[in-house]
Short mmCIF file of C-alpha atoms and ligand atoms in Angstrom, two decimals:
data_model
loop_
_atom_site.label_atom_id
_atom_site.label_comp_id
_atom_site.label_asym_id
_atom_site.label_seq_id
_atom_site.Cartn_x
_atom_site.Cartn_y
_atom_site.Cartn_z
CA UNK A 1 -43.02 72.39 -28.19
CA UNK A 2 -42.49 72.58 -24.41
CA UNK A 3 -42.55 76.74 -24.72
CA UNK A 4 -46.43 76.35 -25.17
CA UNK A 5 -46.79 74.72 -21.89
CA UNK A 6 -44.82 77.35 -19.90
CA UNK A 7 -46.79 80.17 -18.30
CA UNK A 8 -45.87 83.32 -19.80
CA UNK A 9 -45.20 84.30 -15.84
CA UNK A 10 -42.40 81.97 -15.94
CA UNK A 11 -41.39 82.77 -19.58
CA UNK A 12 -40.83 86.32 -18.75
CA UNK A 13 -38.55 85.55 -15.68
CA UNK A 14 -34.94 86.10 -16.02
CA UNK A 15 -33.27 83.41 -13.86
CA UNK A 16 -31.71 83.71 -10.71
CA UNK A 17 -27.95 85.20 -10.05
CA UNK A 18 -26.61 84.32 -7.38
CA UNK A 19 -23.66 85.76 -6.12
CA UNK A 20 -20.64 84.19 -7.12
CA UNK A 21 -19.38 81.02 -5.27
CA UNK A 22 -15.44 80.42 -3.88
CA UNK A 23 -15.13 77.35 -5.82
CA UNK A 24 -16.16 79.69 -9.10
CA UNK A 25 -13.64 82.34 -8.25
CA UNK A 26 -10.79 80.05 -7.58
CA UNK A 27 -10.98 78.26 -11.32
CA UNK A 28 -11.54 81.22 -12.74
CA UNK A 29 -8.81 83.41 -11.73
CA UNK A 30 -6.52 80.62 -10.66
CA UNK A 31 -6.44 81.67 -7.36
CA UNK A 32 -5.55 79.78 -3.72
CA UNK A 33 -8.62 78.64 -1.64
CA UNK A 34 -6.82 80.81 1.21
CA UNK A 35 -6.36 83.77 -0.34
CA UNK A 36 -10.49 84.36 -1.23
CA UNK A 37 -12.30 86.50 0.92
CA UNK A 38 -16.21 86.23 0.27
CA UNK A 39 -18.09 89.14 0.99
CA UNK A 40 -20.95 89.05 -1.49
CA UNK A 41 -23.50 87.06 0.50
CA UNK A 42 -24.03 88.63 3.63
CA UNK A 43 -23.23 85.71 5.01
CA UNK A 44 -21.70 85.04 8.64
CA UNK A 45 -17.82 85.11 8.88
CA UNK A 46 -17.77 83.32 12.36
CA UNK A 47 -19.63 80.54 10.91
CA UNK A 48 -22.17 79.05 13.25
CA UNK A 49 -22.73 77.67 16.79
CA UNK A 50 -19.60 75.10 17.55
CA UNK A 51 -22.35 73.01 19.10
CA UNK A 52 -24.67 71.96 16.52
CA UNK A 53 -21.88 69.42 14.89
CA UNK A 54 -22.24 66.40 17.62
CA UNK A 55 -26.13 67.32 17.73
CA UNK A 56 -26.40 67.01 13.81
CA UNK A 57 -24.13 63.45 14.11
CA UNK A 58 -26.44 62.13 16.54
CA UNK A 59 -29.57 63.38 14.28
CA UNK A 60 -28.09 60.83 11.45
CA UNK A 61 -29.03 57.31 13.11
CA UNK A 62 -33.14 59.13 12.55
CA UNK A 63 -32.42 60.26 9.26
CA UNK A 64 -34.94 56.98 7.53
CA UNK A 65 -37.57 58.73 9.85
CA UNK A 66 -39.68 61.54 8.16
CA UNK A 67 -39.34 64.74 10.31
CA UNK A 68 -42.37 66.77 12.59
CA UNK A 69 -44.13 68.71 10.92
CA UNK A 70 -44.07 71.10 13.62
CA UNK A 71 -41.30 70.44 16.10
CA UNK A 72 -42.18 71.35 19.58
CA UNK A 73 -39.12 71.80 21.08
CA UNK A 74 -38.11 74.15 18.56
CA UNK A 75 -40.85 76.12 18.74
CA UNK A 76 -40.40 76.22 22.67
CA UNK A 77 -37.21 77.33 22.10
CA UNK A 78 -38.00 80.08 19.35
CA UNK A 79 -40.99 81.18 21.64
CA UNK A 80 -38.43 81.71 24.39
CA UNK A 81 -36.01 83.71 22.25
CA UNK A 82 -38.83 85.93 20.27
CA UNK A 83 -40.74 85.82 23.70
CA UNK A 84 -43.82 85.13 21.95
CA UNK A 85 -46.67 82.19 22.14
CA UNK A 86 -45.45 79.36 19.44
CA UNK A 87 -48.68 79.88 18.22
CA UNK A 88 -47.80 82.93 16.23
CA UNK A 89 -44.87 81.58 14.72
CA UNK A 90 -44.32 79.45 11.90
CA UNK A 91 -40.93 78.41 10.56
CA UNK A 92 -39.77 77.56 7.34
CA UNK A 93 -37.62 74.82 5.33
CA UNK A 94 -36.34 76.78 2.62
CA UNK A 95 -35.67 80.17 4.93
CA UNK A 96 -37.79 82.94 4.63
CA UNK A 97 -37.61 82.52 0.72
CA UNK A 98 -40.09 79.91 2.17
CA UNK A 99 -42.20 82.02 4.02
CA UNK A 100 -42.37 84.76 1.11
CA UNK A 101 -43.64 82.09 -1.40
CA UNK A 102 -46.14 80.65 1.33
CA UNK A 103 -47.67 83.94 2.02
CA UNK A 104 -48.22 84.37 -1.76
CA UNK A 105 -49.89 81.28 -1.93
CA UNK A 106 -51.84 82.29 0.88
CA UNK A 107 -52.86 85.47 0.03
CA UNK A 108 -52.59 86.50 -3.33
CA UNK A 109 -54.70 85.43 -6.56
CA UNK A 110 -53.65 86.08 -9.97
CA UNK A 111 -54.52 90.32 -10.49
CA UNK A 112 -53.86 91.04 -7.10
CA UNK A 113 -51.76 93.95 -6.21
CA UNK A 114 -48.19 93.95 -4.16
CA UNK A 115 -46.43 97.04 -3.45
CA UNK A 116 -42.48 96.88 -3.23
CA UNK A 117 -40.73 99.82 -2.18
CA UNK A 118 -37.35 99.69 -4.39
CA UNK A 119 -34.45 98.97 -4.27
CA UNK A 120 -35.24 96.08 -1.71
CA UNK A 121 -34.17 92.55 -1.57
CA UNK A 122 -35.31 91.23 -5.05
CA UNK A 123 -37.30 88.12 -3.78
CA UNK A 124 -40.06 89.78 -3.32
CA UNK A 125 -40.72 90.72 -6.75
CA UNK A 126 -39.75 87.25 -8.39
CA UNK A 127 -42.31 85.36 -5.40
CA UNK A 128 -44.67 87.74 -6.31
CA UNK A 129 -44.31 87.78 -10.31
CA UNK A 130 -44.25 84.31 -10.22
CA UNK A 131 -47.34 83.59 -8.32
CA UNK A 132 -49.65 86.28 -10.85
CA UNK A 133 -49.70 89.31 -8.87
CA UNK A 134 -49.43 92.91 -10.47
CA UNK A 135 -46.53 95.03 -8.97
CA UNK A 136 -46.94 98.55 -8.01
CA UNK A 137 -43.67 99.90 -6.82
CA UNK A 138 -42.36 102.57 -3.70
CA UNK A 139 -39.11 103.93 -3.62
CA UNK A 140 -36.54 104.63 -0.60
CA UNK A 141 -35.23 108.08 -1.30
CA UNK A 142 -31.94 108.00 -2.80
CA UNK A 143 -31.71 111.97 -2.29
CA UNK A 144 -32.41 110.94 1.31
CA UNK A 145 -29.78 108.34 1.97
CA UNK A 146 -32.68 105.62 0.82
CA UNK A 147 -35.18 106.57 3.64
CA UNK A 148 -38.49 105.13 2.80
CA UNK A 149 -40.55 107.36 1.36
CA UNK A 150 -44.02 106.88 3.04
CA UNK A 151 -46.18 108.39 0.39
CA UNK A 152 -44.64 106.33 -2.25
CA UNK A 153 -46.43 103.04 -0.65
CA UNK A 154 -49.71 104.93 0.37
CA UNK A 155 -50.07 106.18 -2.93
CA UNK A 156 -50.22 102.95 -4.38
CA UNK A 157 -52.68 101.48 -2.32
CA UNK A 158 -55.86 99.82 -4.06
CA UNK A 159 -58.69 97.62 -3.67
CA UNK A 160 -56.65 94.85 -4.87
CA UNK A 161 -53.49 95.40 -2.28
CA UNK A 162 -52.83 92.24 -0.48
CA UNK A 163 -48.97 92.13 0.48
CA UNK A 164 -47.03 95.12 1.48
CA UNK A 165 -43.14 94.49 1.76
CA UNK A 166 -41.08 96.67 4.23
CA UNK A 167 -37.41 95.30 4.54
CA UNK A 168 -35.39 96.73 8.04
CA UNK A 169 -32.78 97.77 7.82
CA UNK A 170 -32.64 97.62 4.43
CA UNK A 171 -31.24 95.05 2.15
CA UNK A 172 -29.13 96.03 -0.10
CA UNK A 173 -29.18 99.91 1.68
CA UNK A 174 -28.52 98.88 5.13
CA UNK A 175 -30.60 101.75 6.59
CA UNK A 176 -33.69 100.99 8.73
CA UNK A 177 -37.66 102.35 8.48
CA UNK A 178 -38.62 104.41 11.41
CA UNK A 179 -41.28 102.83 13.66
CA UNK A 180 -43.74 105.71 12.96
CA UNK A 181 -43.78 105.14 9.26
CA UNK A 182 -44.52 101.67 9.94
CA UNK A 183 -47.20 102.27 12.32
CA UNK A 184 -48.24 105.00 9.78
CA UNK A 185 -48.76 102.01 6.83
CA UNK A 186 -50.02 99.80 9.01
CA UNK A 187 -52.66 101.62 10.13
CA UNK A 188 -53.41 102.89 6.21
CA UNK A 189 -54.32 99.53 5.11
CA UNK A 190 -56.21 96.71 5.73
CA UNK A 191 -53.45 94.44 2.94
CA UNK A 192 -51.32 92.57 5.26
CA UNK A 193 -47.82 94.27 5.99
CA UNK A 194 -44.53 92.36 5.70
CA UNK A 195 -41.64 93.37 8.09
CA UNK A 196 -38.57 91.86 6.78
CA UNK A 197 -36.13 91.74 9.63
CA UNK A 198 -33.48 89.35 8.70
CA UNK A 199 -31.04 91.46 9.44
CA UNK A 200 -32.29 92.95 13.01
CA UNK A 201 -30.01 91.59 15.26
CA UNK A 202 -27.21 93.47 14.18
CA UNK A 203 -29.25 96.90 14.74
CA UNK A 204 -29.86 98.69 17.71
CA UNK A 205 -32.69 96.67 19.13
CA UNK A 206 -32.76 92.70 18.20
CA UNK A 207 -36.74 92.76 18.75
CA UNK A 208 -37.81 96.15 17.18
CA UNK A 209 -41.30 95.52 15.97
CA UNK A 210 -41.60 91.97 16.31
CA UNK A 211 -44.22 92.02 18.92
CA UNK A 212 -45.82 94.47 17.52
CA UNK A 213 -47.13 91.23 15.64
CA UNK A 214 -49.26 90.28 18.37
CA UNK A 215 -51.53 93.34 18.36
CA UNK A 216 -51.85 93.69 14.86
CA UNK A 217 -54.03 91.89 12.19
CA UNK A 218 -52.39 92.77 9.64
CA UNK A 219 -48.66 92.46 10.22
CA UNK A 220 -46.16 89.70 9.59
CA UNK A 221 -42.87 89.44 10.70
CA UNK A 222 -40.14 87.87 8.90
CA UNK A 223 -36.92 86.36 10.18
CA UNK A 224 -34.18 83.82 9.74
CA UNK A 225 -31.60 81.80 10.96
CA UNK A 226 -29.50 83.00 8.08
CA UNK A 227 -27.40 85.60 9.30
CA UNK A 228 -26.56 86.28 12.44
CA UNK A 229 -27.08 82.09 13.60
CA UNK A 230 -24.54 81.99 10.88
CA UNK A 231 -27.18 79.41 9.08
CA UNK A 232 -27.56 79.94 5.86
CA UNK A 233 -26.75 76.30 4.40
CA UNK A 234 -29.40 75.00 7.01
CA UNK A 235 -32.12 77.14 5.14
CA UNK A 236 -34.17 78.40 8.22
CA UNK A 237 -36.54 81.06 8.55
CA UNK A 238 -39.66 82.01 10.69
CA UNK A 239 -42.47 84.48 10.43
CA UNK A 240 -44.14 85.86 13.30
CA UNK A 241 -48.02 87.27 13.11
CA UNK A 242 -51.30 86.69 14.54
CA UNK A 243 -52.61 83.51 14.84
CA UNK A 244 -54.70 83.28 11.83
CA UNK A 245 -52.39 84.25 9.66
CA UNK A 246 -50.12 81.71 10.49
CA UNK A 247 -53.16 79.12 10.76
CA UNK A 248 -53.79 79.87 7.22
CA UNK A 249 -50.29 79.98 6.09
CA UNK A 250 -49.76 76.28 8.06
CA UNK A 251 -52.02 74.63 5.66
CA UNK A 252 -50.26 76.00 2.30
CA UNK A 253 -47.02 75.47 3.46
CA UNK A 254 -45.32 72.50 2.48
CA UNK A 255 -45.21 70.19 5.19
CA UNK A 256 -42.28 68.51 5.66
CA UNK A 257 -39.75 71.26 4.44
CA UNK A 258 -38.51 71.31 7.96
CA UNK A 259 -35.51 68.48 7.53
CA UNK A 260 -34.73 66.78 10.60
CA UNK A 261 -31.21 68.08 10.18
CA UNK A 262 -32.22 71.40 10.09
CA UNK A 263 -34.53 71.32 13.40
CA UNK A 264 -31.39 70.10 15.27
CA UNK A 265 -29.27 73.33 13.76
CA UNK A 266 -31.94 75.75 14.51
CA UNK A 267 -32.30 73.72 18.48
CA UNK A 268 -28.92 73.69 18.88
CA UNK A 269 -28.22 77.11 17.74
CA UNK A 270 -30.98 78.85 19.99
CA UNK A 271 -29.60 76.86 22.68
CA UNK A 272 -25.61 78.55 22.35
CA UNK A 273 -26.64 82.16 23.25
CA UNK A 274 -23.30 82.31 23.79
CA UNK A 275 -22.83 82.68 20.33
CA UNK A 276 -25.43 84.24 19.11
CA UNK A 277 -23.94 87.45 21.43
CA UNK A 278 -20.31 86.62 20.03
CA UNK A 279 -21.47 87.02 16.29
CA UNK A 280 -23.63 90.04 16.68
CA UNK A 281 -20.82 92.05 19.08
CA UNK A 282 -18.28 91.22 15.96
CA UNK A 283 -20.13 91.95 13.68
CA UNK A 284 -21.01 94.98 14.56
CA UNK A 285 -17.15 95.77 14.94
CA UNK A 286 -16.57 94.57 11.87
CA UNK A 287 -18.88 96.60 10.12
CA UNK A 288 -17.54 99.68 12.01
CA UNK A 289 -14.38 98.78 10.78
CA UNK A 290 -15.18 98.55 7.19
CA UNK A 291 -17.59 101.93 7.65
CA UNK A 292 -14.40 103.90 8.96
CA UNK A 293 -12.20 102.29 6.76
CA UNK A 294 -14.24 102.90 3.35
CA UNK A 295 -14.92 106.39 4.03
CA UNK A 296 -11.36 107.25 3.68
CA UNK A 297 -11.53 106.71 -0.03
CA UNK A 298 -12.67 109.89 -2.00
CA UNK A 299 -13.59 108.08 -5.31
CA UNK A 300 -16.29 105.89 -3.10
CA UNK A 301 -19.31 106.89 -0.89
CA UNK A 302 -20.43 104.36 1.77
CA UNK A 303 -23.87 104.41 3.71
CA UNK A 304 -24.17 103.91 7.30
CA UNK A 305 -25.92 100.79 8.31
CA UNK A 306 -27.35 99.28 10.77
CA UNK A 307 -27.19 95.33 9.18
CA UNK A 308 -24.19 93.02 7.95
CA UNK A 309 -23.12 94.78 4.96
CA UNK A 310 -22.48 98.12 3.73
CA UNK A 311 -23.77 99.86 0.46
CA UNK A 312 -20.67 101.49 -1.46
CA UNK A 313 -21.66 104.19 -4.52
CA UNK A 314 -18.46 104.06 -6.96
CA UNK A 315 -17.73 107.58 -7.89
CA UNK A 316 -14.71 107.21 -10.73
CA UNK A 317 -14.72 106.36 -14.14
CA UNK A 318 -15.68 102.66 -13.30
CA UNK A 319 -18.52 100.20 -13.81
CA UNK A 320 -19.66 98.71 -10.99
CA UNK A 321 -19.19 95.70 -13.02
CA UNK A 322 -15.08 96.15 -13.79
CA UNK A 323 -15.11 97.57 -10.11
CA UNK A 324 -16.34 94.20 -8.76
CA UNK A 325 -14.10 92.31 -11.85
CA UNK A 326 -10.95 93.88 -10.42
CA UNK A 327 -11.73 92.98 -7.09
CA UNK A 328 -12.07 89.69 -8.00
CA UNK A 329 -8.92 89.13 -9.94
CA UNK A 330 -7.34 89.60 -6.12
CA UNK A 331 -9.51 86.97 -4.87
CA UNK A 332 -12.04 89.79 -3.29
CA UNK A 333 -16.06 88.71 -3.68
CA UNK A 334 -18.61 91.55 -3.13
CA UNK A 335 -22.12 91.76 -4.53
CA UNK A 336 -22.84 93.89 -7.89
CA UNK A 337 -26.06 95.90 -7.28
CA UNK A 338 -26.51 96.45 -10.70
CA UNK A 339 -29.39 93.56 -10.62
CA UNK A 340 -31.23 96.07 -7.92
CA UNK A 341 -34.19 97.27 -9.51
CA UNK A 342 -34.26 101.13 -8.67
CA UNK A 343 -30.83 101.51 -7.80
CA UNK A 344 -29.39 103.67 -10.62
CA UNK A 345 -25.60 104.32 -10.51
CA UNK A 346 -22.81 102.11 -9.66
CA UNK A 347 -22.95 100.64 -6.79
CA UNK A 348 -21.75 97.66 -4.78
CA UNK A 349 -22.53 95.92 -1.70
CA UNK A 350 -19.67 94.65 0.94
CA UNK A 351 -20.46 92.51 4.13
CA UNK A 352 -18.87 92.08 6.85
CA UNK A 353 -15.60 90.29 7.35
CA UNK A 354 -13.51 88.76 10.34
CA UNK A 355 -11.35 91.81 10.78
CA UNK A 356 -8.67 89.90 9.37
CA UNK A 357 -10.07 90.33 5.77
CA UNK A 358 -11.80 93.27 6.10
CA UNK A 359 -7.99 94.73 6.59
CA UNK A 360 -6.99 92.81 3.39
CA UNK A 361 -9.94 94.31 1.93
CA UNK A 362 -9.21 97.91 2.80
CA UNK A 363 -5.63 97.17 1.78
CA UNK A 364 -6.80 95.35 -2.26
CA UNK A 365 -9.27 98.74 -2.42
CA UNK A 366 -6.52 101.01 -2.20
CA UNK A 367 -4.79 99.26 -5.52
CA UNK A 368 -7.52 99.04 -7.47
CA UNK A 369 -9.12 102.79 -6.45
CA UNK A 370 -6.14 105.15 -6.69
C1 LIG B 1 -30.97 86.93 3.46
C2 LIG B 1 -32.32 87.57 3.49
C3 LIG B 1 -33.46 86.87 3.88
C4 LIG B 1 -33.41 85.46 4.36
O1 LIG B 1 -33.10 84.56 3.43
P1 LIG B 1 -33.16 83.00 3.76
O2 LIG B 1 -34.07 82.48 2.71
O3 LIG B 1 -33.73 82.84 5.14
O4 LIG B 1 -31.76 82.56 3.67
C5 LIG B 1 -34.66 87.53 3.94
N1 LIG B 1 -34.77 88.81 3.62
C6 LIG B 1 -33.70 89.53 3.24
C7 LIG B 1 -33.86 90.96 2.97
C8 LIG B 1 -32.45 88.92 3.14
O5 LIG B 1 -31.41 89.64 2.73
#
């Protein structure tokens, strides 16, 4: 009975896989909390800021209170980091998964067009699936180490393009788009542009085109405090873009998705730059280390990147699947790319590790591959 109610948008979704949780691992395979290392989430191995704890404690006493909307300090503090006016910024409760389904309800009516280069971070397409629009997709060039192939997204522009996604670096390739091809789609197309750069601070240049945002129309910037703040149970994330974009986006977005708890995190984090330096020096190491270390194995070809994982092509007899199965029987978690749309092959994606696991990982790989 219920079926008939459901839009056949949401009937034809295939839910959500997350990658899989410690708590799953260690029932499953009867394994010691201790011994799992989790690198299927990209998320931050240092954890966060030591700071935000007694900030978050004294936050509880409020907790009856309903939060600000817009938090001024926060944006003060945001502005001073991105060195851009607050008013280009708007920030998000449920991380830039927030700020993708906002700018869909923003922009895009049921028949509009979205063009997604593939294989990309697969939000994009569900946000965009679920809220009507028609796909068209791009491709980053396998044959080319996954460099974006420009034509592929200027082909595909129609009347009907609203959102364009570019994601740099990468997710789940870990390579970034070049500035000129950027510039080159921006300035093809009056649809707006999104630059996803949650993983920017562990490239070369934190910034890259984020203030580009301010002399653009048509370009939005998306961040988060996910990764590198070491965030990603706070569920933070901002977009930067001309003002009325985000004046447009304020009044869709849901307004108090902001908890109080996680304005103090974000604060407090911004605040420890001490940190923030920490997590992106190691993890840069780390990633250096796994880079080195992977390309030693014959049966396995790893990408460079420039974010917090690497992308590993499997070249034995195995699945990715009973790759990642074996892995986890030793207690290792990485992330099966088979669920990548336009990533054909075997592939899997590692993050980054303190370099305490990514040595145990090196040291499981060579058991399982040889
Ligand atoms: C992790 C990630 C995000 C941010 O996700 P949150 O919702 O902020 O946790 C955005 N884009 C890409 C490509 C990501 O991998």
């Amino acid at each position: 009975m219920i079926e008939k109610l459901v839009r056949d948008r949401v009937k034809s979704l295939k839910p959500y896989v997350p990658g899989k949780s410690k708590e799953e691992i260690i029932r499953k395979y009867n394994l010691n909390p201790e011994d799992i290392i989790k690198l299927g989430s990209n998320e931050n191995p240092w954890g966060c800021s030591k700071k935000i704890k007694e900030e978050l404690l004294r936050e509880i006493g409020n907790l009856h209170q309903y939060p600000e909307p817009v938090n001024p300090v926060l944006m003060e503090e945001l502005g001073n980091f991105l060195d851009v006016p607050r008013e280009n910024i708007i920030v998000g409760g449920d991380g830039a998964d927030e700020i993708i389904d906002t700018l869909m309800r923003t922009f895009v009516d049921v028949g509009d067009e979205v063009i997604i280069p593939i294989p990309t971070f697969t939000q994009y397409r569900v946000s965009a699936h679920i809220h009507g629009a028609n796909i068209r997709y791009g491709r980053y060039n396998k044959k080319k180490d996954f460099k974006l192939d420009v034509d592929s997204i200027l082909d595909n522009i129609t009347e009907r393009t609203k959102i364009i996604f570019l994601c740099t670096p990468n997710n789940p390739t870990g390579n970034p788009i070049e500035r000129k091809d950027i510039k080159k789609i921006l300035e093809s197309t009056e649809a707006l542009v999104v630059v996803d750069h949650a993983y920017i601070e562990y490239s070369k240049d934190i910034y890259n085109v984020t203030k580009w945002a301010l002399d653009y129309e048509n370009l939005l910037i998306l961040r988060t405090f996910s990764k590198i703040f070491g965030l990603a149970g706070a569920r933070v994330g901002y977009g930067v873009a001309n003002e009325e974009v985000i004046n447009y986006m304020m009044r869709v977005k849901p307004v108090f998705s902001l908890t109080r708890l996680s304005q103090i995190c974000t604060i407090a984090a911004l605040r420890d730059r001490e940190f923030f330096f920490y997590s992106r020096e190691k993890g840069i190491e780390s990633r250096e280390i796994l880079y080195r270390g992977l390309k030693k194995f014959k049966e396995l070809k790893v990408y460079p990147s420039e974010a917090n994982y690497l992308l590993v092509e499997i070249r034995n007899d195995m699945t990715s699947g009973e790759f990642c199965e074996e892995l986890l029987k030793r207690g290792v978690i990485v992330r099966d790319c088979k669920s990548f749309e336009g990533l054909d092959g075997e592939y899997i994606r590692v993050s980054i590790g303190t370099f305490e696991e990514d040595r145990r990982f090196l040291e499981i790989l060579k058991d399982i591959v040889s």
